[in-house]
Amino acid sequence: MKEWLRVFKNGLSIENPLTILMIGLCATLAVSTQVQGSLFMGIAVIFVLVMSNTLIAMFRKVIPDEVRIPIFIVIIAGFVTIVDLFMKAFFPPIYAVLGIWIPLIVVNCIILGRAEAFAYHNTVWLSIADGFGMGTGFSIVLVGLAFLREFFGSGKIEFFGTAILKMPAGYAPPTILMMFPGAFILFGFIVAFMRWLSERSAARKAA
Amino acid sequence: MKSSPLNLILSVLIVCVVAAAGLAATYSITAPIITAQDKAAEEAALKGVFPDAASFKSVEPALLEKVQALAGDTKVDAVYRAIDSAGAQIGWGLKVGSRGYGGYINLVLGLDRDGKVTRVTILSMNETPGLGTRIKTEPAFLEQFATLPAGFTEKDVKGLDMISGATKSSRGVRNSVSATAIIFEKVLKDAGEVR
């Protein structure tokens, strides 16, 4: 398999930032109340991750070891602020949903973690593949969790104010799904499910 | 790379300067659009609370300061005179905000000349989707403020219904409305333009 494809796939499966590495959970639990917001959060994270990975990999040979973390943070914060301003200017309804969670991408461990663990030691192309892989892996789990929470927790899925999927009338949504404890419980089930999948495929390979 | 104190300082400095330049460029592109949008949203909300008004005029700074001094924990961003097509003042538009569960809930609230609430709309908030946001998605909550009598007091506001499960968010809206009751009673009642 091509090296970049392997790196990309790692982010989706065996190194998935949410279900395996378990980083960036704080934002995930907070944002995953709505599919619409989660989708845009995913896009924002992919953008920031790919851009910061690219820049850091490009300059990895000239960034001195001792000050690499401050430099990473400035680069990441720069891109996050760009996303923040652009979203505010061109997608105000989305910005209204995500609010504070966009600036907080700066402190999302996934981004600094990948800069430190991957981009600082690998070529630009591989780092881009890693950024896309990690970002996509994050987004898939985030949107999946948001789908379960919004559909079962509020009884419908809304996109820009119109419901595209609805529970039958008379369904009383359990509010706990909308709150953090519900998110934690649901997230636990998702992790367990992923575990089960990977164990099953490992067992098949062994057989 | 071999590091010396000089290149440590230089590398951080260069990164910061480049980042600042990039952000300044982005800001200069987006700032006018963001301001225009905020203004448009505010105007639309004002029109929403006063459909009959032809224009809105900001009050003089001295009056705004007086109002802000009375508001307590509620912040008052702006007060407008609602003017009808004949040029007479028909009421007040207030942009106010009180803390809910997730920061300030910013409202636009209309008061007629007698101090009766015409309508309350939510301009922006950061409440929990599906819980706190029910203050907006359940219209009955905001509509009940328009049933308050002219010259209502804090006590009248406390008599209104809250949304169970969204207590803090409901209280945020209520606090703003209570604050405007005091503001009207003490300042706005006698500050209307007479023609």
Short mmCIF file of C-alpha atoms in Angstrom, two decimals:
data_model
loop_
_atom_site.label_atom_id
_atom_site.label_comp_id
_atom_site.label_asym_id
_atom_site.label_seq_id
_atom_site.Cartn_x
_atom_site.Cartn_y
_atom_site.Cartn_z
CA MET A 1 0.00 0.00 0.00
CA LYS A 2 1.19 3.50 -0.73
CA GLU A 3 2.64 5.21 2.30
CA TRP A 4 0.32 8.24 2.20
CA LEU A 5 -2.74 6.05 1.88
CA ARG A 6 -1.67 4.06 4.93
CA VAL A 7 -1.17 7.29 6.90
CA PHE A 8 -4.58 8.58 5.81
CA LYS A 9 -6.30 5.34 6.80
CA ASN A 10 -4.58 5.31 10.19
CA GLY A 11 -6.48 8.45 11.12
CA LEU A 12 -9.77 6.81 10.24
CA SER A 13 -9.24 3.49 11.94
CA ILE A 14 -6.39 2.26 14.11
CA GLU A 15 -5.33 5.73 15.24
CA ASN A 16 -8.73 7.42 15.19
CA PRO A 17 -8.29 10.54 17.35
CA LEU A 18 -11.61 10.09 19.14
CA THR A 19 -12.21 6.39 19.61
CA ILE A 20 -8.60 5.19 19.93
CA LEU A 21 -6.38 8.11 20.94
CA MET A 22 -9.25 9.70 22.92
CA ILE A 23 -8.11 13.26 22.36
CA GLY A 24 -10.26 16.28 21.59
CA LEU A 25 -13.18 14.87 23.55
CA CYS A 26 -14.17 18.11 25.26
CA ALA A 27 -15.18 19.87 22.07
CA THR A 28 -16.75 16.67 20.76
CA LEU A 29 -19.12 16.28 23.68
CA ALA A 30 -20.08 19.95 23.54
CA VAL A 31 -20.64 20.34 19.80
CA SER A 32 -22.28 16.99 19.06
CA THR A 33 -25.78 18.16 19.97
CA GLN A 34 -26.51 19.00 16.33
CA VAL A 35 -25.53 17.34 13.06
CA GLN A 36 -25.37 20.63 11.21
CA GLY A 37 -22.96 22.26 13.67
CA SER A 38 -20.87 19.09 13.91
CA LEU A 39 -20.44 18.96 10.15
CA PHE A 40 -19.04 22.47 10.03
CA MET A 41 -16.93 21.85 13.13
CA GLY A 42 -15.45 18.85 11.30
CA ILE A 43 -14.68 20.95 8.24
CA ALA A 44 -13.07 23.66 10.40
CA VAL A 45 -10.91 21.07 12.19
CA ILE A 46 -9.84 19.43 8.92
CA PHE A 47 -8.82 22.82 7.51
CA VAL A 48 -6.83 23.85 10.57
CA LEU A 49 -5.22 20.43 10.92
CA VAL A 50 -4.13 20.20 7.28
CA MET A 51 -2.83 23.77 7.18
CA SER A 52 -0.91 23.58 10.44
CA ASN A 53 0.50 20.14 9.56
CA THR A 54 1.62 21.44 6.18
CA LEU A 55 3.36 24.52 7.54
CA ILE A 56 5.00 22.70 10.43
CA ALA A 57 6.27 19.88 8.21
CA MET A 58 7.57 22.42 5.72
CA PHE A 59 9.61 24.28 8.31
CA ARG A 60 10.37 21.36 10.61
CA LYS A 61 14.11 21.56 9.87
CA VAL A 62 14.43 25.22 10.83
CA ILE A 63 12.16 25.24 13.91
CA PRO A 64 14.46 24.95 16.94
CA ASP A 65 13.56 22.11 19.27
CA GLU A 66 13.37 24.26 22.42
CA VAL A 67 10.73 26.67 21.15
CA ARG A 68 8.74 24.32 18.93
CA ILE A 69 5.62 24.29 21.12
CA PRO A 70 5.17 28.09 21.18
CA ILE A 71 5.72 28.18 17.44
CA PHE A 72 3.17 25.40 16.86
CA ILE A 73 0.64 27.22 18.99
CA VAL A 74 1.09 30.52 17.16
CA ILE A 75 0.66 28.77 13.81
CA ILE A 76 -2.43 26.86 14.99
CA ALA A 77 -3.98 29.91 16.65
CA GLY A 78 -3.39 31.89 13.46
CA PHE A 79 -5.32 29.44 11.31
CA VAL A 80 -8.08 29.05 13.87
CA THR A 81 -8.59 32.81 13.98
CA ILE A 82 -8.75 32.91 10.19
CA VAL A 83 -11.47 30.22 10.24
CA ASP A 84 -13.24 32.08 13.04
CA LEU A 85 -13.33 35.38 11.16
CA PHE A 86 -14.34 33.80 7.86
CA MET A 87 -17.14 31.81 9.43
CA LYS A 88 -18.41 34.86 11.25
CA ALA A 89 -18.39 36.89 8.04
CA PHE A 90 -19.72 34.37 5.52
CA PHE A 91 -21.66 31.74 7.51
CA PRO A 92 -23.25 33.63 10.42
CA PRO A 93 -25.99 31.00 11.07
CA ILE A 94 -23.33 28.33 11.53
CA TYR A 95 -21.24 30.62 13.66
CA ALA A 96 -24.23 31.24 15.89
CA VAL A 97 -24.43 27.49 16.55
CA LEU A 98 -20.72 26.82 17.12
CA GLY A 99 -19.87 30.09 18.87
CA ILE A 100 -17.07 29.67 21.36
CA TRP A 101 -16.08 26.21 20.08
CA ILE A 102 -14.42 27.61 16.98
CA PRO A 103 -11.79 29.67 18.86
CA LEU A 104 -11.37 26.71 21.19
CA ILE A 105 -10.05 24.56 18.31
CA VAL A 106 -6.72 26.14 19.29
CA VAL A 107 -6.62 24.04 22.42
CA ASN A 108 -7.99 20.92 20.76
CA CYS A 109 -5.33 18.31 21.55
CA ILE A 110 -5.72 16.65 18.16
CA ILE A 111 -4.10 19.54 16.35
CA LEU A 112 -1.15 20.17 18.65
CA GLY A 113 -0.81 16.41 19.12
CA ARG A 114 -0.47 15.75 15.39
CA ALA A 115 1.92 18.68 14.97
CA GLU A 116 4.16 17.29 17.69
CA ALA A 117 3.80 13.57 17.00
CA PHE A 118 3.64 13.57 13.22
CA ALA A 119 4.24 16.75 11.25
CA TYR A 120 7.45 17.66 13.10
CA HIS A 121 9.06 14.37 12.05
CA ASN A 122 7.59 13.68 8.61
CA THR A 123 7.54 15.06 5.08
CA VAL A 124 5.01 17.61 3.91
CA TRP A 125 3.01 15.14 1.78
CA LEU A 126 2.70 12.60 4.54
CA SER A 127 1.73 15.33 7.00
CA ILE A 128 -1.04 16.50 4.69
CA ALA A 129 -2.31 12.92 4.43
CA ASP A 130 -2.15 12.65 8.22
CA GLY A 131 -4.08 15.93 8.62
CA PHE A 132 -6.82 14.77 6.27
CA GLY A 133 -6.96 11.31 7.84
CA MET A 134 -7.10 12.53 11.41
CA GLY A 135 -9.53 15.32 10.55
CA THR A 136 -11.84 12.98 8.66
CA GLY A 137 -11.67 10.36 11.39
CA PHE A 138 -12.60 13.03 13.91
CA SER A 139 -15.45 14.34 11.76
CA ILE A 140 -16.99 10.93 11.07
CA VAL A 141 -17.21 10.01 14.74
CA LEU A 142 -18.37 13.54 15.66
CA VAL A 143 -21.16 13.59 13.08
CA GLY A 144 -22.16 10.02 13.97
CA LEU A 145 -22.43 10.92 17.64
CA ALA A 146 -24.32 14.10 16.78
CA PHE A 147 -26.74 12.13 14.61
CA LEU A 148 -27.57 9.76 17.45
CA ARG A 149 -27.90 12.58 19.97
CA GLU A 150 -29.99 14.88 17.82
CA PHE A 151 -32.22 12.19 16.33
CA PHE A 152 -32.98 10.35 19.54
CA GLY A 153 -32.52 13.29 21.92
CA SER A 154 -34.69 15.86 20.15
CA GLY A 155 -36.71 13.62 17.82
CA LYS A 156 -35.62 15.25 14.57
CA ILE A 157 -32.62 16.22 12.47
CA GLU A 158 -32.56 19.84 11.39
CA PHE A 159 -30.59 21.48 8.63
CA PHE A 160 -30.76 25.27 8.44
CA GLY A 161 -34.05 25.28 10.27
CA THR A 162 -35.87 22.61 8.22
CA ALA A 163 -36.33 19.13 9.61
CA ILE A 164 -35.05 16.50 7.17
CA LEU A 165 -35.69 13.51 9.40
CA LYS A 166 -38.38 13.14 11.99
CA MET A 167 -39.41 10.69 14.65
CA PRO A 168 -43.10 9.74 14.62
CA ALA A 169 -45.29 12.08 16.64
CA GLY A 170 -45.74 10.96 20.23
CA TYR A 171 -42.07 10.13 20.62
CA ALA A 172 -40.89 11.67 23.88
CA PRO A 173 -37.16 12.36 23.50
CA PRO A 174 -35.00 11.49 26.51
CA THR A 175 -33.37 14.82 27.32
CA ILE A 176 -30.36 13.14 28.89
CA LEU A 177 -28.98 12.51 25.41
CA MET A 178 -28.66 16.26 24.92
CA MET A 179 -26.65 16.69 28.09
CA PHE A 180 -23.05 15.77 28.80
CA PRO A 181 -23.76 12.57 30.77
CA GLY A 182 -25.79 11.23 27.87
CA ALA A 183 -23.03 12.14 25.47
CA PHE A 184 -20.50 10.28 27.61
CA ILE A 185 -22.63 7.15 27.80
CA LEU A 186 -23.30 7.16 24.08
CA PHE A 187 -19.66 7.81 23.34
CA GLY A 188 -18.77 4.80 25.48
CA PHE A 189 -21.01 2.62 23.33
CA ILE A 190 -19.40 3.95 20.16
CA VAL A 191 -15.93 3.15 21.51
CA ALA A 192 -17.08 -0.33 22.50
CA PHE A 193 -18.54 -0.88 19.05
CA MET A 194 -15.31 0.19 17.34
CA ARG A 195 -13.36 -2.12 19.65
CA TRP A 196 -15.62 -5.00 18.78
CA LEU A 197 -15.15 -4.28 15.07
CA SER A 198 -11.38 -4.18 15.28
CA GLU A 199 -11.18 -7.30 17.45
CA ARG A 200 -13.38 -9.16 15.02
CA SER A 201 -11.24 -8.16 12.06
CA ALA A 202 -8.07 -9.10 13.97
CA ALA A 203 -9.54 -12.50 14.77
CA ARG A 204 -10.41 -13.00 11.11
CA LYS A 205 -6.90 -12.14 10.05
CA ALA A 206 -5.48 -14.64 12.55
CA ALA A 207 -7.79 -17.40 11.40
CA MET B 1 18.87 22.59 13.85
CA LYS B 2 21.58 23.81 16.21
CA SER B 3 20.06 26.32 18.56
CA SER B 4 21.60 29.48 19.93
CA PRO B 5 19.77 32.07 22.02
CA LEU B 6 19.66 34.30 18.98
CA ASN B 7 17.94 31.89 16.63
CA LEU B 8 15.49 30.84 19.36
CA ILE B 9 14.36 34.44 19.69
CA LEU B 10 14.44 35.10 15.98
CA SER B 11 12.42 32.05 15.00
CA VAL B 12 9.59 32.81 17.43
CA LEU B 13 9.66 36.46 16.42
CA ILE B 14 9.45 35.69 12.71
CA VAL B 15 6.56 33.26 13.20
CA CYS B 16 4.68 35.82 15.27
CA VAL B 17 5.21 38.62 12.77
CA VAL B 18 4.07 36.47 9.84
CA ALA B 19 1.03 35.24 11.78
CA ALA B 20 0.11 38.79 12.79
CA ALA B 21 0.39 39.97 9.19
CA GLY B 22 -1.82 37.12 7.99
CA LEU B 23 -4.42 37.85 10.62
CA ALA B 24 -4.38 41.57 9.92
CA ALA B 25 -5.06 40.83 6.26
CA THR B 26 -7.93 38.44 7.10
CA TYR B 27 -9.37 40.90 9.58
CA SER B 28 -9.36 43.77 7.11
CA ILE B 29 -11.33 41.62 4.65
CA THR B 30 -13.87 40.26 7.11
CA ALA B 31 -14.36 43.12 9.60
CA PRO B 32 -16.62 45.29 7.41
CA ILE B 33 -18.77 42.28 6.50
CA ILE B 34 -19.12 41.23 10.15
CA THR B 35 -20.07 44.75 11.26
CA ALA B 36 -22.61 45.06 8.45
CA GLN B 37 -24.16 41.73 9.41
CA ASP B 38 -24.40 42.61 13.09
CA LYS B 39 -26.07 45.87 12.14
CA ALA B 40 -28.49 44.22 9.75
CA ALA B 41 -29.44 41.61 12.37
CA GLU B 42 -30.02 44.33 14.96
CA GLU B 43 -32.12 46.39 12.56
CA ALA B 44 -34.20 43.39 11.56
CA ALA B 45 -34.80 42.62 15.24
CA LEU B 46 -35.82 46.23 15.95
CA LYS B 47 -38.22 46.14 13.00
CA GLY B 48 -39.54 42.87 14.42
CA VAL B 49 -40.44 44.40 17.78
CA PHE B 50 -41.86 47.59 16.20
CA PRO B 51 -43.43 46.75 12.84
CA ASP B 52 -45.07 50.19 12.69
CA ALA B 53 -41.89 52.21 13.17
CA ALA B 54 -40.41 53.96 10.16
CA SER B 55 -37.00 54.59 11.67
CA PHE B 56 -34.93 54.09 14.80
CA LYS B 57 -32.78 56.78 16.35
CA SER B 58 -30.08 56.13 18.96
CA VAL B 59 -30.61 58.10 22.15
CA GLU B 60 -28.16 60.73 23.29
CA PRO B 61 -25.11 59.35 25.19
CA ALA B 62 -26.08 61.03 28.48
CA LEU B 63 -29.42 59.23 28.52
CA LEU B 64 -27.82 55.90 27.65
CA GLU B 65 -25.40 56.30 30.54
CA LYS B 66 -28.24 56.98 32.93
CA VAL B 67 -30.00 53.85 31.72
CA GLN B 68 -26.87 51.73 32.05
CA ALA B 69 -26.31 52.92 35.62
CA LEU B 70 -29.76 51.57 36.54
CA ALA B 71 -29.45 48.22 34.82
CA GLY B 72 -27.41 46.38 37.48
CA ASP B 73 -26.15 43.01 36.19
CA THR B 74 -27.98 43.47 32.92
CA LYS B 75 -26.00 45.14 30.19
CA VAL B 76 -27.66 47.70 27.98
CA ASP B 77 -25.89 47.99 24.64
CA ALA B 78 -28.14 50.49 22.99
CA VAL B 79 -31.42 52.32 23.36
CA TYR B 80 -33.33 53.54 20.32
CA ARG B 81 -36.31 55.79 19.89
CA ALA B 82 -38.83 54.17 17.57
CA ILE B 83 -40.20 56.85 15.26
CA ASP B 84 -43.31 56.35 13.13
CA SER B 85 -43.83 57.68 9.61
CA ALA B 86 -45.31 60.93 10.95
CA GLY B 87 -42.14 61.61 12.91
CA ALA B 88 -43.62 60.99 16.35
CA GLN B 89 -41.99 58.71 18.88
CA ILE B 90 -44.06 55.57 19.45
CA GLY B 91 -41.78 53.79 21.85
CA TRP B 92 -38.36 52.49 22.77
CA GLY B 93 -36.19 49.74 21.35
CA LEU B 94 -33.66 48.34 23.79
CA LYS B 95 -30.76 46.04 23.11
CA VAL B 96 -30.14 44.31 26.43
CA GLY B 97 -28.42 41.17 27.68
CA SER B 98 -28.34 39.13 30.87
CA ARG B 99 -26.38 36.04 31.77
CA GLY B 100 -28.08 32.76 30.98
CA TYR B 101 -26.50 29.34 31.22
CA GLY B 102 -23.88 29.92 28.52
CA GLY B 103 -22.95 33.58 28.68
CA TYR B 104 -25.08 36.54 27.72
CA ILE B 105 -28.47 36.15 26.09
CA ASN B 106 -28.81 39.26 23.96
CA LEU B 107 -32.33 40.49 23.40
CA VAL B 108 -34.04 43.21 21.50
CA LEU B 109 -37.03 44.43 23.41
CA GLY B 110 -39.67 46.97 22.46
CA LEU B 111 -41.53 49.18 24.94
CA ASP B 112 -44.37 51.45 23.90
CA ARG B 113 -44.81 54.93 25.35
CA ASP B 114 -46.84 53.58 28.27
CA GLY B 115 -44.17 51.07 29.19
CA LYS B 116 -45.89 48.00 27.79
CA VAL B 117 -43.69 45.35 26.22
CA THR B 118 -44.47 45.11 22.49
CA ARG B 119 -42.29 42.11 21.80
CA VAL B 120 -39.08 40.39 22.87
CA THR B 121 -36.77 38.70 20.39
CA ILE B 122 -33.48 36.92 20.92
CA LEU B 123 -30.60 38.43 19.01
CA SER B 124 -27.87 35.99 20.00
CA MET B 125 -27.24 33.37 22.68
CA ASN B 126 -25.01 30.47 23.53
CA GLU B 127 -27.49 28.29 25.39
CA THR B 128 -27.45 24.49 25.21
CA PRO B 129 -29.11 23.40 21.96
CA GLY B 130 -32.31 21.50 22.66
CA LEU B 131 -32.49 22.70 26.26
CA GLY B 132 -31.69 26.36 26.80
CA THR B 133 -32.57 27.18 23.21
CA ARG B 134 -36.17 26.28 24.00
CA ILE B 135 -36.56 29.89 25.15
CA LYS B 136 -36.52 30.62 21.43
CA THR B 137 -37.97 27.45 19.88
CA GLU B 138 -41.01 27.53 22.17
CA PRO B 139 -42.56 30.84 21.11
CA ALA B 140 -45.06 30.86 24.00
CA PHE B 141 -42.22 31.72 26.36
CA LEU B 142 -41.25 34.99 24.68
CA GLU B 143 -44.84 35.83 23.77
CA GLN B 144 -45.96 35.91 27.39
CA PHE B 145 -43.86 39.04 28.01
CA ALA B 146 -46.19 40.98 25.73
CA THR B 147 -49.05 40.20 28.13
CA LEU B 148 -47.42 42.23 30.90
CA PRO B 149 -49.49 45.32 31.75
CA ALA B 150 -48.24 48.84 31.07
CA GLY B 151 -46.03 49.96 33.94
CA PHE B 152 -45.26 46.37 34.94
CA THR B 153 -42.88 45.70 37.80
CA GLU B 154 -40.29 43.07 38.63
CA LYS B 155 -43.00 41.24 40.57
CA ASP B 156 -45.18 40.91 37.47
CA VAL B 157 -42.26 39.42 35.57
CA LYS B 158 -41.63 36.88 38.33
CA GLY B 159 -45.23 35.71 37.96
CA LEU B 160 -44.63 34.52 34.40
CA ASP B 161 -43.90 30.90 33.46
CA MET B 162 -40.41 29.50 33.11
CA ILE B 163 -39.38 26.57 30.97
CA SER B 164 -38.59 23.56 33.12
CA GLY B 165 -35.16 22.19 32.32
CA ALA B 166 -34.10 25.61 31.10
CA THR B 167 -34.32 27.53 34.35
CA LYS B 168 -31.13 29.52 33.98
CA SER B 169 -31.87 30.45 30.39
CA SER B 170 -35.43 31.51 31.27
CA ARG B 171 -34.12 33.53 34.18
CA GLY B 172 -31.62 35.26 31.88
CA VAL B 173 -34.45 36.56 29.73
CA ARG B 174 -36.57 37.46 32.73
CA ASN B 175 -33.77 39.45 34.35
CA SER B 176 -33.41 41.56 31.24
CA VAL B 177 -37.12 42.26 31.12
CA SER B 178 -37.18 43.12 34.84
CA ALA B 179 -34.31 45.53 34.33
CA THR B 180 -36.19 47.33 31.59
CA ALA B 181 -39.16 47.74 33.95
CA ILE B 182 -36.94 49.68 36.32
CA ILE B 183 -35.32 51.62 33.51
CA PHE B 184 -38.67 52.66 32.13
CA GLU B 185 -40.05 53.66 35.49
CA LYS B 186 -37.04 55.75 36.47
CA VAL B 187 -35.81 57.21 33.19
CA LEU B 188 -37.57 56.45 29.94
CA LYS B 189 -41.06 57.34 31.15
CA ASP B 190 -40.17 61.02 31.21
CA ALA B 191 -37.57 61.04 28.45
CA GLY B 192 -39.85 60.51 25.47
CA GLU B 193 -39.86 63.06 22.69
CA VAL B 194 -42.98 65.16 22.65
CA ARG B 195 -44.34 66.62 19.49
#
